[in-house]
Amino acid sequence: MTVTGEALQIISTSEHQGELQELIDWLKGELAAVKIEPTELQWTILINHLNEMLKRSKEQEKIPEVDPEMFSEVSQEALSLAEGVVKRISDLSQDEMYVLSIHFETAKQN
C-alpha cells in the first residue's frame, strides 16, 4: 500500500493520530486477507473517512440514517469489513457500516 502525501497529512493532523494509525494498520491486514487492494486515491479517501468516524465516535455524533435497501448490491464481504471497522471503533451507529462498505466494494473492482 502506498500512502500519498495527502493521506499522511490527514494522519499527522488527526486529533486521534495513534488510534487512526492502528486502525489503518489493522485494516491493511484485513484487506490483504481478502485480496482487496485500494488505489492510492481510494486509501486517501478511506483514511479521511476513518478519521471522521473516529471523531464522531469520540464526540458521540451520529450520521443521518440510511436505508439499508440502498446498499442491497453491496457484497457481504464489503459489509463484513465495514462492520469490523465499526465494531473496532465502537460508539457508532449501524448506519456507518453501510456508508463505509462502499469504499470496500469500490476497491474490490480494482
Short mmCIF file of N, CA, C and O in Angstrom, two decimals, residues 20-110:
data_model
loop_
_atom_site.label_atom_id
_atom_site.label_comp_id
_atom_site.label_asym_id
_atom_site.label_seq_id
_atom_site.Cartn_x
_atom_site.Cartn_y
_atom_site.Cartn_z
N LEU A 20 -5.93 6.23 14.78
CA LEU A 20 -6.11 6.18 13.34
C LEU A 20 -5.06 5.29 12.70
O LEU A 20 -5.37 4.44 11.86
N GLN A 21 -3.81 5.44 13.11
CA GLN A 21 -2.72 4.63 12.54
C GLN A 21 -2.94 3.15 12.87
O GLN A 21 -2.76 2.29 12.02
N GLU A 22 -3.35 2.87 14.10
CA GLU A 22 -3.64 1.48 14.49
C GLU A 22 -4.76 0.90 13.63
O GLU A 22 -4.68 -0.25 13.20
N LEU A 23 -5.79 1.69 13.41
CA LEU A 23 -6.92 1.26 12.61
C LEU A 23 -6.49 0.98 11.17
O LEU A 23 -6.87 -0.04 10.58
N ILE A 24 -5.69 1.86 10.61
CA ILE A 24 -5.18 1.68 9.24
C ILE A 24 -4.34 0.41 9.16
O ILE A 24 -4.51 -0.40 8.23
N ASP A 25 -3.44 0.23 10.12
CA ASP A 25 -2.57 -0.96 10.11
C ASP A 25 -3.39 -2.24 10.20
O ASP A 25 -3.14 -3.21 9.49
N TRP A 26 -4.39 -2.25 11.08
CA TRP A 26 -5.27 -3.41 11.22
C TRP A 26 -6.03 -3.66 9.92
O TRP A 26 -6.12 -4.79 9.44
N LEU A 27 -6.55 -2.57 9.33
CA LEU A 27 -7.36 -2.69 8.12
C LEU A 27 -6.53 -3.18 6.93
O LEU A 27 -7.03 -3.95 6.11
N LYS A 28 -5.28 -2.78 6.86
CA LYS A 28 -4.39 -3.28 5.80
C LYS A 28 -4.38 -4.80 5.81
O LYS A 28 -4.47 -5.44 4.77
N GLY A 29 -4.24 -5.38 7.00
CA GLY A 29 -4.23 -6.82 7.14
C GLY A 29 -5.54 -7.47 6.74
O GLY A 29 -5.56 -8.50 6.06
N GLU A 30 -6.63 -6.85 7.16
CA GLU A 30 -7.97 -7.36 6.83
C GLU A 30 -8.19 -7.35 5.32
O GLU A 30 -8.70 -8.31 4.75
N LEU A 31 -7.80 -6.26 4.67
CA LEU A 31 -7.98 -6.14 3.22
C LEU A 31 -7.07 -7.12 2.47
O LEU A 31 -7.49 -7.74 1.49
N ALA A 32 -5.83 -7.26 2.93
CA ALA A 32 -4.90 -8.18 2.30
C ALA A 32 -5.43 -9.62 2.38
O ALA A 32 -5.29 -10.39 1.42
N ALA A 33 -6.05 -9.95 3.49
CA ALA A 33 -6.57 -11.31 3.69
C ALA A 33 -7.65 -11.67 2.67
O ALA A 33 -7.79 -12.84 2.30
N VAL A 34 -8.38 -10.67 2.20
CA VAL A 34 -9.44 -10.93 1.21
C VAL A 34 -9.05 -10.40 -0.18
O VAL A 34 -9.87 -10.30 -1.07
N LYS A 35 -7.76 -10.07 -0.31
CA LYS A 35 -7.18 -9.64 -1.59
C LYS A 35 -7.88 -8.42 -2.21
O LYS A 35 -8.14 -8.36 -3.39
N ILE A 36 -8.17 -7.45 -1.35
CA ILE A 36 -8.70 -6.16 -1.82
C ILE A 36 -7.57 -5.16 -1.70
O ILE A 36 -6.98 -5.01 -0.63
N GLU A 37 -7.26 -4.50 -2.81
CA GLU A 37 -6.15 -3.54 -2.84
C GLU A 37 -6.64 -2.17 -3.31
O GLU A 37 -6.71 -1.92 -4.51
N PRO A 38 -6.96 -1.29 -2.36
CA PRO A 38 -7.38 0.06 -2.75
C PRO A 38 -6.25 0.81 -3.47
O PRO A 38 -5.08 0.60 -3.17
N THR A 39 -6.64 1.66 -4.41
CA THR A 39 -5.66 2.53 -5.07
C THR A 39 -5.20 3.59 -4.08
O THR A 39 -5.78 3.74 -3.00
N GLU A 40 -4.18 4.36 -4.45
CA GLU A 40 -3.71 5.45 -3.59
C GLU A 40 -4.84 6.42 -3.26
O GLU A 40 -5.01 6.81 -2.11
N LEU A 41 -5.60 6.79 -4.27
CA LEU A 41 -6.71 7.72 -4.05
C LEU A 41 -7.77 7.09 -3.14
O LEU A 41 -8.27 7.75 -2.23
N GLN A 42 -8.08 5.82 -3.37
CA GLN A 42 -9.06 5.15 -2.52
C GLN A 42 -8.58 5.09 -1.06
O GLN A 42 -9.37 5.28 -0.15
N TRP A 43 -7.29 4.85 -0.86
CA TRP A 43 -6.74 4.85 0.50
C TRP A 43 -6.87 6.22 1.15
O TRP A 43 -7.23 6.35 2.31
N THR A 44 -6.56 7.26 0.38
CA THR A 44 -6.64 8.63 0.92
C THR A 44 -8.07 8.93 1.37
O THR A 44 -8.30 9.43 2.48
N ILE A 45 -9.04 8.62 0.52
CA ILE A 45 -10.44 8.87 0.84
C ILE A 45 -10.87 8.02 2.03
O ILE A 45 -11.56 8.50 2.94
N LEU A 46 -10.44 6.76 2.05
CA LEU A 46 -10.77 5.85 3.15
C LEU A 46 -10.18 6.34 4.47
O LEU A 46 -10.85 6.34 5.51
N ILE A 47 -8.92 6.77 4.44
CA ILE A 47 -8.27 7.27 5.66
C ILE A 47 -9.00 8.50 6.19
O ILE A 47 -9.22 8.63 7.40
N ASN A 48 -9.42 9.37 5.30
CA ASN A 48 -10.18 10.55 5.72
C ASN A 48 -11.50 10.11 6.38
O ASN A 48 -11.88 10.63 7.43
N HIS A 49 -12.16 9.13 5.76
CA HIS A 49 -13.42 8.64 6.31
C HIS A 49 -13.20 8.01 7.69
O HIS A 49 -13.96 8.26 8.63
N LEU A 50 -12.16 7.20 7.83
CA LEU A 50 -11.85 6.58 9.12
C LEU A 50 -11.60 7.64 10.19
O LEU A 50 -12.06 7.52 11.33
N ASN A 51 -10.87 8.68 9.83
CA ASN A 51 -10.59 9.78 10.76
C ASN A 51 -11.89 10.45 11.21
O ASN A 51 -12.08 10.72 12.40
N GLU A 52 -12.79 10.68 10.26
CA GLU A 52 -14.08 11.30 10.59
C GLU A 52 -14.91 10.37 11.47
O GLU A 52 -15.61 10.83 12.38
N MET A 53 -14.83 9.07 11.23
CA MET A 53 -15.56 8.10 12.06
C MET A 53 -15.03 8.13 13.49
O MET A 53 -15.82 8.08 14.44
N LEU A 54 -13.72 8.20 13.65
CA LEU A 54 -13.13 8.29 14.99
C LEU A 54 -13.62 9.54 15.71
O LEU A 54 -13.98 9.50 16.89
N LYS A 55 -13.66 10.67 14.98
CA LYS A 55 -14.15 11.92 15.58
C LYS A 55 -15.59 11.77 16.05
O LYS A 55 -15.94 12.17 17.15
N ARG A 56 -16.44 11.19 15.17
CA ARG A 56 -17.85 11.03 15.54
C ARG A 56 -18.00 10.12 16.76
O ARG A 56 -18.83 10.37 17.63
N SER A 57 -17.18 9.07 16.81
CA SER A 57 -17.23 8.16 17.94
C SER A 57 -16.91 8.90 19.25
O SER A 57 -17.61 8.75 20.25
N LYS A 58 -15.86 9.69 19.23
CA LYS A 58 -15.42 10.41 20.43
C LYS A 58 -16.42 11.49 20.84
O LYS A 58 -16.60 11.76 22.02
N GLU A 59 -17.04 12.12 19.84
CA GLU A 59 -17.94 13.24 20.12
C GLU A 59 -19.40 12.80 20.21
O GLU A 59 -20.29 13.65 20.29
N GLN A 60 -19.62 11.47 20.15
CA GLN A 60 -20.98 10.92 20.23
C GLN A 60 -21.91 11.51 19.17
O GLN A 60 -23.08 11.76 19.43
N GLU A 61 -21.37 11.74 17.97
CA GLU A 61 -22.18 12.26 16.87
C GLU A 61 -22.69 11.09 16.04
O GLU A 61 -22.06 10.06 15.94
N LYS A 62 -23.83 11.30 15.42
CA LYS A 62 -24.42 10.28 14.56
C LYS A 62 -24.58 10.83 13.15
O LYS A 62 -24.91 12.01 12.98
N ILE A 63 -24.37 9.97 12.16
CA ILE A 63 -24.65 10.38 10.78
C ILE A 63 -26.15 10.22 10.55
O ILE A 63 -26.83 9.51 11.30
N PRO A 64 -26.68 10.86 9.52
CA PRO A 64 -28.11 10.66 9.21
C PRO A 64 -28.38 9.18 8.92
O PRO A 64 -27.52 8.48 8.39
N GLU A 65 -29.57 8.73 9.25
CA GLU A 65 -29.93 7.34 8.99
C GLU A 65 -29.91 7.07 7.50
O GLU A 65 -30.23 7.94 6.70
N VAL A 66 -29.52 5.84 7.16
CA VAL A 66 -29.55 5.42 5.76
C VAL A 66 -30.50 4.26 5.63
O VAL A 66 -30.76 3.53 6.59
N ASP A 67 -31.01 4.07 4.43
CA ASP A 67 -31.89 2.95 4.15
C ASP A 67 -31.03 1.76 3.72
O ASP A 67 -30.39 1.82 2.66
N PRO A 68 -30.99 0.72 4.52
CA PRO A 68 -30.16 -0.45 4.17
C PRO A 68 -30.46 -1.00 2.77
O PRO A 68 -29.59 -1.56 2.12
N GLU A 69 -31.70 -0.81 2.30
CA GLU A 69 -32.07 -1.29 0.97
C GLU A 69 -31.22 -0.63 -0.13
O GLU A 69 -30.99 -1.22 -1.18
N MET A 70 -30.78 0.59 0.13
CA MET A 70 -29.94 1.29 -0.85
C MET A 70 -28.60 0.57 -1.05
O MET A 70 -27.91 0.80 -2.03
N PHE A 71 -28.25 -0.30 -0.12
CA PHE A 71 -26.96 -0.98 -0.16
C PHE A 71 -27.11 -2.47 -0.47
O PHE A 71 -26.22 -3.26 -0.21
N SER A 72 -28.25 -2.83 -1.06
CA SER A 72 -28.53 -4.24 -1.33
C SER A 72 -27.56 -4.85 -2.35
O SER A 72 -27.38 -6.06 -2.38
N GLU A 73 -26.93 -4.02 -3.16
CA GLU A 73 -25.98 -4.52 -4.16
C GLU A 73 -24.57 -4.69 -3.59
O GLU A 73 -23.68 -5.21 -4.26
N VAL A 74 -24.36 -4.21 -2.37
CA VAL A 74 -23.03 -4.30 -1.75
C VAL A 74 -22.80 -5.74 -1.30
O VAL A 74 -23.68 -6.36 -0.71
N SER A 75 -21.62 -6.26 -1.57
CA SER A 75 -21.30 -7.65 -1.23
C SER A 75 -21.24 -7.86 0.27
O SER A 75 -20.96 -6.93 1.04
N GLN A 76 -21.47 -9.10 0.68
CA GLN A 76 -21.38 -9.45 2.09
C GLN A 76 -19.95 -9.22 2.59
O GLN A 76 -19.74 -8.81 3.72
N GLU A 77 -18.98 -9.45 1.71
CA GLU A 77 -17.57 -9.25 2.07
C GLU A 77 -17.31 -7.79 2.46
O GLU A 77 -16.69 -7.51 3.49
N ALA A 78 -17.80 -6.86 1.64
CA ALA A 78 -17.60 -5.43 1.91
C ALA A 78 -18.34 -5.02 3.19
O ALA A 78 -17.82 -4.25 4.00
N LEU A 79 -19.55 -5.54 3.37
CA LEU A 79 -20.31 -5.23 4.58
C LEU A 79 -19.62 -5.78 5.82
O LEU A 79 -19.57 -5.11 6.85
N SER A 80 -19.05 -6.98 5.72
CA SER A 80 -18.36 -7.58 6.86
C SER A 80 -17.12 -6.78 7.25
O SER A 80 -16.84 -6.58 8.43
N LEU A 81 -16.37 -6.33 6.24
CA LEU A 81 -15.20 -5.50 6.51
C LEU A 81 -15.63 -4.21 7.22
O LEU A 81 -15.02 -3.80 8.22
N ALA A 82 -16.66 -3.59 6.71
CA ALA A 82 -17.15 -2.34 7.29
C ALA A 82 -17.67 -2.57 8.71
O ALA A 82 -17.42 -1.76 9.61
N GLU A 83 -18.36 -3.68 8.93
CA GLU A 83 -18.86 -3.99 10.26
C GLU A 83 -17.70 -4.16 11.24
O GLU A 83 -17.76 -3.71 12.38
N GLY A 84 -16.62 -4.80 10.77
CA GLY A 84 -15.44 -4.97 11.62
C GLY A 84 -14.85 -3.64 12.05
O GLY A 84 -14.45 -3.47 13.21
N VAL A 85 -14.80 -2.69 11.12
CA VAL A 85 -14.27 -1.36 11.44
C VAL A 85 -15.17 -0.67 12.46
O VAL A 85 -14.70 -0.10 13.44
N VAL A 86 -16.49 -0.72 12.23
CA VAL A 86 -17.44 -0.05 13.12
C VAL A 86 -17.34 -0.64 14.53
O VAL A 86 -17.33 0.10 15.51
N LYS A 87 -17.22 -1.96 14.62
CA LYS A 87 -17.07 -2.60 15.94
C LYS A 87 -15.76 -2.21 16.60
O LYS A 87 -15.69 -2.00 17.80
N ARG A 88 -14.71 -2.11 15.80
CA ARG A 88 -13.39 -1.77 16.33
C ARG A 88 -13.37 -0.35 16.89
O ARG A 88 -12.76 -0.08 17.91
N ILE A 89 -14.01 0.57 16.19
CA ILE A 89 -14.06 1.97 16.66
C ILE A 89 -15.02 2.09 17.84
O ILE A 89 -14.73 2.78 18.81
N SER A 90 -16.15 1.44 17.77
CA SER A 90 -17.22 1.45 18.77
C SER A 90 -17.90 2.82 18.89
O SER A 90 -17.40 3.83 18.40
N ASP A 91 -19.04 2.81 19.56
CA ASP A 91 -19.84 4.03 19.75
C ASP A 91 -20.25 4.68 18.44
O ASP A 91 -20.30 5.90 18.33
N LEU A 92 -20.52 3.85 17.43
CA LEU A 92 -21.01 4.36 16.15
C LEU A 92 -22.33 3.68 15.83
O LEU A 92 -22.58 2.56 16.24
N SER A 93 -23.15 4.36 15.03
CA SER A 93 -24.42 3.76 14.62
C SER A 93 -24.17 2.73 13.52
O SER A 93 -23.15 2.76 12.83
N GLN A 94 -25.11 1.84 13.37
CA GLN A 94 -25.03 0.80 12.33
C GLN A 94 -25.01 1.43 10.94
O GLN A 94 -24.49 0.85 10.00
N ASP A 95 -25.57 2.63 10.82
CA ASP A 95 -25.59 3.32 9.53
C ASP A 95 -24.18 3.53 8.98
O ASP A 95 -23.97 3.53 7.77
N GLU A 96 -23.22 3.71 9.87
CA GLU A 96 -21.83 3.93 9.46
C GLU A 96 -21.32 2.75 8.62
O GLU A 96 -20.56 2.93 7.68
N MET A 97 -21.74 1.54 9.01
CA MET A 97 -21.29 0.34 8.31
C MET A 97 -21.66 0.40 6.83
O MET A 97 -20.84 0.10 5.97
N TYR A 98 -22.89 0.79 6.56
CA TYR A 98 -23.35 0.83 5.18
C TYR A 98 -22.57 1.84 4.35
O TYR A 98 -22.13 1.55 3.24
N VAL A 99 -22.41 3.02 4.91
CA VAL A 99 -21.69 4.08 4.18
C VAL A 99 -20.23 3.66 3.94
O VAL A 99 -19.71 3.79 2.83
N LEU A 100 -19.59 3.09 4.95
CA LEU A 100 -18.19 2.67 4.83
C LEU A 100 -18.03 1.52 3.83
O LEU A 100 -17.03 1.43 3.12
N SER A 101 -19.02 0.64 3.76
CA SER A 101 -18.92 -0.54 2.89
C SER A 101 -18.68 -0.17 1.43
O SER A 101 -18.07 -0.93 0.68
N ILE A 102 -19.14 1.01 1.03
CA ILE A 102 -18.95 1.44 -0.36
C ILE A 102 -17.47 1.55 -0.72
O ILE A 102 -17.05 1.23 -1.82
N HIS A 103 -16.64 1.97 0.23
CA HIS A 103 -15.19 2.06 -0.02
C HIS A 103 -14.63 0.68 -0.39
O HIS A 103 -13.85 0.55 -1.32
N PHE A 104 -15.04 -0.33 0.36
CA PHE A 104 -14.52 -1.68 0.13
C PHE A 104 -15.08 -2.28 -1.15
O PHE A 104 -14.37 -2.96 -1.89
N GLU A 105 -16.37 -2.01 -1.41
CA GLU A 105 -16.99 -2.53 -2.62
C GLU A 105 -16.31 -1.94 -3.86
O GLU A 105 -16.02 -2.64 -4.82
N THR A 106 -16.02 -0.65 -3.80
CA THR A 106 -15.35 0.02 -4.92
C THR A 106 -13.96 -0.53 -5.12
O THR A 106 -13.53 -0.81 -6.24
N ALA A 107 -13.22 -0.72 -4.02
CA ALA A 107 -11.85 -1.23 -4.12
C ALA A 107 -11.80 -2.68 -4.62
O ALA A 107 -10.82 -3.08 -5.24
N LYS A 108 -12.87 -3.43 -4.41
CA LYS A 108 -12.93 -4.80 -4.91
C LYS A 108 -12.88 -4.83 -6.44
O LYS A 108 -12.43 -5.81 -7.03
N GLN A 109 -13.33 -3.75 -7.05
CA GLN A 109 -13.40 -3.69 -8.52
C GLN A 109 -12.03 -3.44 -9.17
O GLN A 109 -11.90 -3.55 -10.38
N ASN A 110 -11.03 -3.11 -8.37
CA ASN A 110 -9.70 -2.79 -8.93
C ASN A 110 -9.08 -4.01 -9.60
O ASN A 110 -9.27 -5.12 -9.24
#
